[in-house]
Coordinates of C-alpha atoms and ligand atoms in Angstrom, one line a residue:
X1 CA 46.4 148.9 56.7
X2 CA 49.7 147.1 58.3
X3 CA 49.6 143.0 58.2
X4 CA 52.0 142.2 60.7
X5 CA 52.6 138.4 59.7
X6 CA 55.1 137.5 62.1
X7 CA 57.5 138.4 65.0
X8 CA 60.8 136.7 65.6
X9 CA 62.9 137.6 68.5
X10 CA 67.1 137.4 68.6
X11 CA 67.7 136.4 71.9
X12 CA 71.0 138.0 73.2
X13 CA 70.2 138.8 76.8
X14 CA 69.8 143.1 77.1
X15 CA 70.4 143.4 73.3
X16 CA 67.6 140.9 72.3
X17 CA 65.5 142.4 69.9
X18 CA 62.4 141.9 67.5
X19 CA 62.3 141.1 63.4
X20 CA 58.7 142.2 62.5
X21 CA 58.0 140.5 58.9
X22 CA 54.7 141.8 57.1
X23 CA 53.5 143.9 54.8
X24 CA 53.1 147.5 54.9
X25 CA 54.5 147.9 58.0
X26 CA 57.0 150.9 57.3
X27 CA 54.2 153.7 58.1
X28 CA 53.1 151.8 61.5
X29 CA 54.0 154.2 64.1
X30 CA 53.3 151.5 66.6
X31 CA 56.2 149.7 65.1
X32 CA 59.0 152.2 64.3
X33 CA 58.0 154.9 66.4
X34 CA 58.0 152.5 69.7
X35 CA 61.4 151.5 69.2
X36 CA 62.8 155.6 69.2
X37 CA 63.9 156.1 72.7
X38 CA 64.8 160.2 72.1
X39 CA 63.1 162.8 70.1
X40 CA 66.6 162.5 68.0
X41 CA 66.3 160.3 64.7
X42 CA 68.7 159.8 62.0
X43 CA 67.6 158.3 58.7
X44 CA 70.3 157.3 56.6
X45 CA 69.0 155.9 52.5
X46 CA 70.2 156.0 49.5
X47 CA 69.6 158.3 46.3
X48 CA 67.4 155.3 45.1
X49 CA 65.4 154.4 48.0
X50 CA 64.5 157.3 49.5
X51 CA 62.3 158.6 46.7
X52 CA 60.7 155.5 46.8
X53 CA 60.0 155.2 50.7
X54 CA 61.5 157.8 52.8
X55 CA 58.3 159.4 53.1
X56 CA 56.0 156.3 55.1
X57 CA 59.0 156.1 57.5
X58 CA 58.6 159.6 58.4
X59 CA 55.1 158.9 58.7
X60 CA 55.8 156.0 60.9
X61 CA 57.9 158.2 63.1
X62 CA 55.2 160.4 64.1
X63 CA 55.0 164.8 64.2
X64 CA 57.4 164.7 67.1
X65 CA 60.6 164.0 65.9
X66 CA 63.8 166.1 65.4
X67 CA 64.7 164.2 61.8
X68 CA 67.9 164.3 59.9
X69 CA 67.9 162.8 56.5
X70 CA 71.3 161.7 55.1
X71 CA 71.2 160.6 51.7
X72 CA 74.2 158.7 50.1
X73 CA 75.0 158.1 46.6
X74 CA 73.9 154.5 45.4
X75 CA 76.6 151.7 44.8
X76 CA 78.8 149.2 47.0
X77 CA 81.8 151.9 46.4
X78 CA 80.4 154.3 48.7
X79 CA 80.5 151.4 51.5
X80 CA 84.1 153.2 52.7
X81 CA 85.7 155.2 55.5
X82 CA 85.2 158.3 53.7
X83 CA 81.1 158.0 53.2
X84 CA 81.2 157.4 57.0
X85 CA 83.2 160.0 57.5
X86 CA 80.5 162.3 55.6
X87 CA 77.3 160.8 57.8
X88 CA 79.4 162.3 60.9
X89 CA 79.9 165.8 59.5
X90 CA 76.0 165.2 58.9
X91 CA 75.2 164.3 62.2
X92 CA 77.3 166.5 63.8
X93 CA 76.3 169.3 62.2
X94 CA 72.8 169.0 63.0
X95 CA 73.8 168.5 66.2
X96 CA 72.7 165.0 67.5
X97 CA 73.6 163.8 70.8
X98 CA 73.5 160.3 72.4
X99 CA 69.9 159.9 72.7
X100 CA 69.7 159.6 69.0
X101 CA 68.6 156.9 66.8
X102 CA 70.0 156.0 63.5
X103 CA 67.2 154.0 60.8
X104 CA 68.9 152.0 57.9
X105 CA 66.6 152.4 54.7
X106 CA 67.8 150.4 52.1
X107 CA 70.0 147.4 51.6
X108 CA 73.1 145.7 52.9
X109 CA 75.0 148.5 52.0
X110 CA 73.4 151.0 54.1
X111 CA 72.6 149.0 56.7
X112 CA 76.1 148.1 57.0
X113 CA 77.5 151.3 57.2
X114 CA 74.6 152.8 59.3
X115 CA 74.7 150.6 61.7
X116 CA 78.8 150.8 61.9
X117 CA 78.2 154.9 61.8
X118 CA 76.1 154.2 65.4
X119 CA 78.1 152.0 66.6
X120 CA 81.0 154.6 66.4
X121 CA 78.7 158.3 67.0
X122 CA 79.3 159.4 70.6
X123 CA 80.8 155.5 71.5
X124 CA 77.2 153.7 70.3
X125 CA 74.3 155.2 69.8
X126 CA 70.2 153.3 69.2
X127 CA 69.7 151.7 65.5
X128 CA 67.5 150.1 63.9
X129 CA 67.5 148.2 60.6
X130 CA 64.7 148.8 57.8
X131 CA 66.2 146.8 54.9
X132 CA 64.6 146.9 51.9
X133 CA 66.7 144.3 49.9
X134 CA 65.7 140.1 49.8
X135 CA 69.2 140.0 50.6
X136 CA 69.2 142.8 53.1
X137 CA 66.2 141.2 55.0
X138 CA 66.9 137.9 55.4
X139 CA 70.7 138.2 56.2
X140 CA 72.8 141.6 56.8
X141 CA 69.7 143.6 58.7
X142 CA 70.0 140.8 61.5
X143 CA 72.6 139.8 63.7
X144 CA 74.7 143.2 64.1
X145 CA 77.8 142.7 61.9
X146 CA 78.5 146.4 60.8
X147 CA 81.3 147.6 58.5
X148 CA 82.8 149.2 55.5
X149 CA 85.0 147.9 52.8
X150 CA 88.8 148.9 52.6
X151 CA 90.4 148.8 49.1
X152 CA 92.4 145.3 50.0
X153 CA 89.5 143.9 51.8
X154 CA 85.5 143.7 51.3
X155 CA 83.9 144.7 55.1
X156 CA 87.8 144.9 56.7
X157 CA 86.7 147.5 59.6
X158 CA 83.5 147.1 61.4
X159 CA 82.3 146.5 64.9
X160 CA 79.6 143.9 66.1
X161 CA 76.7 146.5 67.2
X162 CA 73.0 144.7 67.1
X163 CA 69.9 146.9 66.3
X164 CA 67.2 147.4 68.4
X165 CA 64.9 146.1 66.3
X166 CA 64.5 144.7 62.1
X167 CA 61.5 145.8 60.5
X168 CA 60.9 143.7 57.0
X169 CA 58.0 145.3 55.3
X170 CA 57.5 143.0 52.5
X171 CA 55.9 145.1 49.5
X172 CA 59.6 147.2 49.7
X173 CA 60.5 143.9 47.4
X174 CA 58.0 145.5 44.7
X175 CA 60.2 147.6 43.7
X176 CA 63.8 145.4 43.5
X177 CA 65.3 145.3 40.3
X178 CA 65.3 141.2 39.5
X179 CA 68.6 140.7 39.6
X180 CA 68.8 142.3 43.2
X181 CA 66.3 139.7 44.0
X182 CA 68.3 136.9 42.6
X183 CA 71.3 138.0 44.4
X184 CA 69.3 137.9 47.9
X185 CA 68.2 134.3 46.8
X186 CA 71.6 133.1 47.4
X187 CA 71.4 134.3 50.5
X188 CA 67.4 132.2 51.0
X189 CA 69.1 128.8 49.8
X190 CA 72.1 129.1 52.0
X191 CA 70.0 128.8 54.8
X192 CA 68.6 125.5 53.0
X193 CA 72.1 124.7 52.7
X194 CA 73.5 125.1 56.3
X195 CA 70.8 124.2 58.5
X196 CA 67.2 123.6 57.1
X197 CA 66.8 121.0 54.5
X198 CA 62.9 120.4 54.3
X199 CA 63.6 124.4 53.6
X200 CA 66.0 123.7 51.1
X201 CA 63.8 121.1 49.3
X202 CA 60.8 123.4 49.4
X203 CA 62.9 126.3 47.8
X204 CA 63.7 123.4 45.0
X205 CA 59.9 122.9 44.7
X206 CA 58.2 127.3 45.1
X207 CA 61.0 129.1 43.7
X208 CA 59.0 130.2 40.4
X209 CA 56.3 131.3 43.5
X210 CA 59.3 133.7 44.8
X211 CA 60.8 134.8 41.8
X212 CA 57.2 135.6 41.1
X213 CA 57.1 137.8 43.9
X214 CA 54.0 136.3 45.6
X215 CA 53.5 137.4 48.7
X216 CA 53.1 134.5 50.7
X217 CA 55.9 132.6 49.7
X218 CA 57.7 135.8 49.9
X219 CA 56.8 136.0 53.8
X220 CA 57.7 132.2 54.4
X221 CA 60.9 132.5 53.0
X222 CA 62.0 135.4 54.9
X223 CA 60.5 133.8 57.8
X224 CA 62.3 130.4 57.8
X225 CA 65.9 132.4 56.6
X226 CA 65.5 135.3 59.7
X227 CA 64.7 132.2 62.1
X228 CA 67.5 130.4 61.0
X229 CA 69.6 132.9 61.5
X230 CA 68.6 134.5 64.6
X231 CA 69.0 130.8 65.7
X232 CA 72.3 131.0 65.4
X233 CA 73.0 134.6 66.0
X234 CA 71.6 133.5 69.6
X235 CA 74.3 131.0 70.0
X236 CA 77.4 132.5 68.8
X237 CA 76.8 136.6 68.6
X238 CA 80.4 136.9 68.0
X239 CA 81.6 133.9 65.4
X240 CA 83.3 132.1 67.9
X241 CA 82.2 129.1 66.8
X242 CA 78.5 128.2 65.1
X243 CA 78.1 131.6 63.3
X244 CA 80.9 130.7 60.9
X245 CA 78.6 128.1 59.0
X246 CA 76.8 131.3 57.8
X247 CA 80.0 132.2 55.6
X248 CA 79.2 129.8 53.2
X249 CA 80.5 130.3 50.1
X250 CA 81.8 133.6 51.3
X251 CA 85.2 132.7 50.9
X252 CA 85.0 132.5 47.5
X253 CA 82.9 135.0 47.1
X254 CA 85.0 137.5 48.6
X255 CA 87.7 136.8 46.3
X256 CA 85.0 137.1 43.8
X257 CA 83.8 140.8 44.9
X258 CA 87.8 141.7 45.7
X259 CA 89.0 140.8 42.3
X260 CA 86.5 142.6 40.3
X261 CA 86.0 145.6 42.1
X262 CA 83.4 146.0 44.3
X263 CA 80.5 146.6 42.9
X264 CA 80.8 144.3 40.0
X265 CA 79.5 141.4 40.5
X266 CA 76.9 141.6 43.6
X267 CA 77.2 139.9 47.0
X268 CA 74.6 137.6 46.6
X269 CA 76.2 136.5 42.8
X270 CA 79.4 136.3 43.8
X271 CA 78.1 134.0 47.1
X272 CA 76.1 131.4 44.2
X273 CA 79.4 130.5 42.7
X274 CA 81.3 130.5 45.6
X275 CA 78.6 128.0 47.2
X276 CA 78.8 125.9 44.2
X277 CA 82.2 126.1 45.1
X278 CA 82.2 124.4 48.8
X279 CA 79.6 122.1 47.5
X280 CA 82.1 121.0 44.6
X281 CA 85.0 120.4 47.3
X282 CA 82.5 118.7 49.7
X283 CA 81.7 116.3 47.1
X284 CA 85.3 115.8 45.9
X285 CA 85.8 114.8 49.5
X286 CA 83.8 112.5 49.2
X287 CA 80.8 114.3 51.8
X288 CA 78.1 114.5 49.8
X289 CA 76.6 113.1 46.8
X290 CA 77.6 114.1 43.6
X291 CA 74.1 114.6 42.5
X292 CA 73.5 117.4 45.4
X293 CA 76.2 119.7 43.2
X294 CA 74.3 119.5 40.2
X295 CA 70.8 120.2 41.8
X296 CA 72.4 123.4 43.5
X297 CA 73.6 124.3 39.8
X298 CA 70.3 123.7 38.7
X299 CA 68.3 125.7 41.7
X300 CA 70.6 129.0 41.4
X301 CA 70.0 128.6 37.7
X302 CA 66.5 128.7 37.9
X303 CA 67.0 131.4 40.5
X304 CA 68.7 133.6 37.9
X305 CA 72.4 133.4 39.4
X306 CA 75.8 132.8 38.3
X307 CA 77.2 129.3 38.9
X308 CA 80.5 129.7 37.0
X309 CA 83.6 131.6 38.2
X310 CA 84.7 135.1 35.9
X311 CA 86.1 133.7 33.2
X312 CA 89.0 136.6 34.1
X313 CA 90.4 134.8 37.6
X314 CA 92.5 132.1 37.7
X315 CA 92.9 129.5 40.7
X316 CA 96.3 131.7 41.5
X317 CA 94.0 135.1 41.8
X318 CA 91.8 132.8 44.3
X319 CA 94.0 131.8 46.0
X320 CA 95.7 134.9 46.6
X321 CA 92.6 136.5 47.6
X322 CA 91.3 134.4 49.7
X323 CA 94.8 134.2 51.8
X324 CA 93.8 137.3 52.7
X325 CA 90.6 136.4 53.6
X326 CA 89.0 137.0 57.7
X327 CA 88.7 133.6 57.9
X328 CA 92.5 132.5 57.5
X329 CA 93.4 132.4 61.5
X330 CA 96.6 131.2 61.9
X331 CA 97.9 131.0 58.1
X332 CA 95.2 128.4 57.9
X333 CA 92.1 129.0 55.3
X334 CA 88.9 127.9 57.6
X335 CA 86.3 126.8 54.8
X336 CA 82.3 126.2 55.0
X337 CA 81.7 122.4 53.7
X338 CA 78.8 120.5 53.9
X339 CA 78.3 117.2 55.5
X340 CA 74.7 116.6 54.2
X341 CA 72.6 119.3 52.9
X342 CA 71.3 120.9 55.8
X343 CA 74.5 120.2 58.0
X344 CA 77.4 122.7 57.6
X345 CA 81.1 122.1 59.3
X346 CA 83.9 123.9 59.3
X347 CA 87.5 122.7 57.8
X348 CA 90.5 124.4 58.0
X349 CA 92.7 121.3 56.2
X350 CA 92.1 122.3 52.8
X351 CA 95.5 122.2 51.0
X352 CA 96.7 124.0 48.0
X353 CA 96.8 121.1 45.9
X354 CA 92.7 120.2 46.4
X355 CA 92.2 123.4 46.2
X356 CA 93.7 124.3 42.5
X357 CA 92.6 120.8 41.8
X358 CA 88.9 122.1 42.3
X359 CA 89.3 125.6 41.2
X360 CA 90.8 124.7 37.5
X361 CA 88.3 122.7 37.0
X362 CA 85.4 125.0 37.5
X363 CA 87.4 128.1 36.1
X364 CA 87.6 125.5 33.3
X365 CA 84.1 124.6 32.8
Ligands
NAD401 P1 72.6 147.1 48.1 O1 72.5 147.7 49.4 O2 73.7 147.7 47.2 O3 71.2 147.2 47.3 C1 71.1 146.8 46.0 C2 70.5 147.8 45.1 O4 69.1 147.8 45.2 C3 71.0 149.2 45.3 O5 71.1 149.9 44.1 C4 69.8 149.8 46.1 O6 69.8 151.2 46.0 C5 68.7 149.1 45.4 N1 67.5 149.0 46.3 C6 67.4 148.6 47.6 N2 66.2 148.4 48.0 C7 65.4 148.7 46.9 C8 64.0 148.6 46.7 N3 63.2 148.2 47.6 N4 63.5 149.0 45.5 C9 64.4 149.4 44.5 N5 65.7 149.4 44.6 C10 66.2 149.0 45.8 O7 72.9 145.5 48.1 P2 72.5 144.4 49.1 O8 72.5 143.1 48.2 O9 71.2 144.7 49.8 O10 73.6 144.3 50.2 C11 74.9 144.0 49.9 C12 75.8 144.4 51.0 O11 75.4 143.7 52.2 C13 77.3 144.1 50.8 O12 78.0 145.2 51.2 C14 77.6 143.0 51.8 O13 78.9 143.0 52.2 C15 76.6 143.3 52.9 N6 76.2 142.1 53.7 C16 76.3 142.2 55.0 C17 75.9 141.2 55.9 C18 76.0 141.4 57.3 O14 75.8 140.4 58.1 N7 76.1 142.6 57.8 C19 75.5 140.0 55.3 C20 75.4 139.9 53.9 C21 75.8 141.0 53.1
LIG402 N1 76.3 137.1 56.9 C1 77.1 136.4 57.8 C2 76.9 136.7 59.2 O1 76.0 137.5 59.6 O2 77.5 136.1 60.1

């Protein structure tokens, strides 16, 4: 039997939609099946997940359903124009028209590209995000940022297209290798981080409960992160303002993820170090409390996570990289700092010199 634990809404006007958060909800035709507008469904997984679980979402679809499975290989490589050009011959070939619905099943990666592959079919078609990542839940399945990666830049062509609805079923996280689960725990204490510190503090106290995979603390932390975020989703859809404080860390992350080759070092890794990173410069500014670095250090430790840099980049390679970064507008780098933990600004004033001043010193350590 489904326990539906909570619903959380994204309020975006027509494109609102519901995050449904419990466990054993992937097989609930109430849920998934309610939200298929056509007979028409696409399910796009991975060679890894859909063993595991393509079969209760075909279940949850119901008899009725003209279903096309498209299965791509496993890996962050396969995030690219030319795996989204392969879903299309897919599609097309089986002959899907506009009343269809495409279903993410699996993590960021699939989700990404799924969801850009229906914002493209036909000009935009229904999707709807069944992530089965930490990281995937609590972050990329919500909020509608879609894309693939080009060789000289992680997620460089995308579209904004929001599902029409996120279903979290819990128990997927089962099955997650540990170090996927460490890497969607960045994702968990950025939210601490940015916006929520008496949720940052209680991460500090329950993270053996997570990495222990109980269920309840499981629930409340995608709960708090998902509300978080649809928080600010509901504000500023587009990143023209608020939305940016979710980057943090990404900066340096990115340059992370660029420099070793996509696939390397995960998302959520590369996003520990680089928050240690803006957490190092906010307290060499003199923001926060030099005592607010080291217990990050100490919390993505316990989480399992990288806190230093490859021991292969230099400050030049960062800096290089993240030139090229989204964020630069205007030749200027915008950067995620905090002002407190739980308060996030932007700053797009960071010079060169504090910069290599911060980065040797960490590349160092
Ligand atoms: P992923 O999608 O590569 O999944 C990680 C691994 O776990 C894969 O091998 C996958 O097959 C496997 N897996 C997934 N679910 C499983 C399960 N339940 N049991 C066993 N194995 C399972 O990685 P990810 O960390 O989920 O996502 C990373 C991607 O998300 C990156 O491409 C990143 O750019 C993107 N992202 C997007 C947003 C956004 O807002 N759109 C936000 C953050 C990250
Ligand atoms: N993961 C950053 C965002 O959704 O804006």
């Amino acid at each position: 039997m489904s326990l539906l634990m909570h619903t959380l809404h994204v309020e975006l006007g027509e494109r609102s939609y519901p995050v449904y958060i419990g466990r054993d909800l992937l097989a609930d035709p109430q849920l998934l099946g309610g939200h298929i507008a056509g007979s028409q469904v696409v399910i796009v997984s991975n060679a890894t997940i859909a063993p595991l679980y393509m079969d209760r979402v075909r279940a949850g679809l119901g008899p009725d359903k003209r279903i096309t499975e498209v299965i791509l290989p496993d890996g962050e490589q396969y995030k690219s124009l030319a795996t989204l050009s392969d879903i299309f011959d897919e599609v097309m070939a089986a002959g899907h028209n506009r009343t269809t619905t495409f279903v993410a099943l699996g993590g960021g990666v699939v989700g990404d590209i799924t969801g850009f592959a229906a914002a493209c079919y036909q000009r935009g078609v229904n999707f709807i995000q069944i992530p089965t990542t930490l990281l995937a839940q609590v972050d990329s399945s919500v909020g509608g940022k879609t894309a693939v990666n080009h060789p000289l830049g992680k997620n460089m062509i995308g579209a904004f297209h929001q599902p029409v609805a996120v279903l979290i079923d819990t128990n997927t996280l089962q099955t997650l290798p540990p170090r996927e689960l460490a890497a969607g725990m960045a994702e968990v204490i950025k939210y601490g981080l940015i916006c929520d510190e008496p949720f940052y503090r209680w991460l500090q106290q329950h993270m053996h409960r997570l990495l222990a995979r109980e269920e309840a603390a499981l629930a409340e932390a995608i709960e708090r992160s998902c509300g978080n975020k649809a928080a600010v989703v509901s504000v500023d859809e587009r990143e023209g303002g608020l939305r940016a404080i979710l980057n943090l860390g990404h900066t340096f992350g990115h340059a992370i993820e660029t420099a070793q080759g996509y696939g390397e070092w995960l998302h959520g890794e590369a996003v520990a170090v680089g928050m240690l990173l803006a957490l190092e410069l906010s307290a060499q500014r003199g923001m926060i409390p030099v005592a607010e670095v080291a217990g990050l250090r100490a919390l993505l430790q316990t989480s399992g996570l990288p806190v230093d840099p490859p021991a292969d980049m230099t400050a030049a390679n960062f800096l290089e990289l993240m030139a090229r970064d989204k964020k630069v507008v205007d030749g200027r780098l915008r950067l995620v700092l905090l002002e407190a933990i739980g308060r996030a600004c932007i700053v797009d004033d960071a010079d060169e010199r504090e910069l290599v001043e911060l980065l040797e010193t960490s590349v160092k350590d």
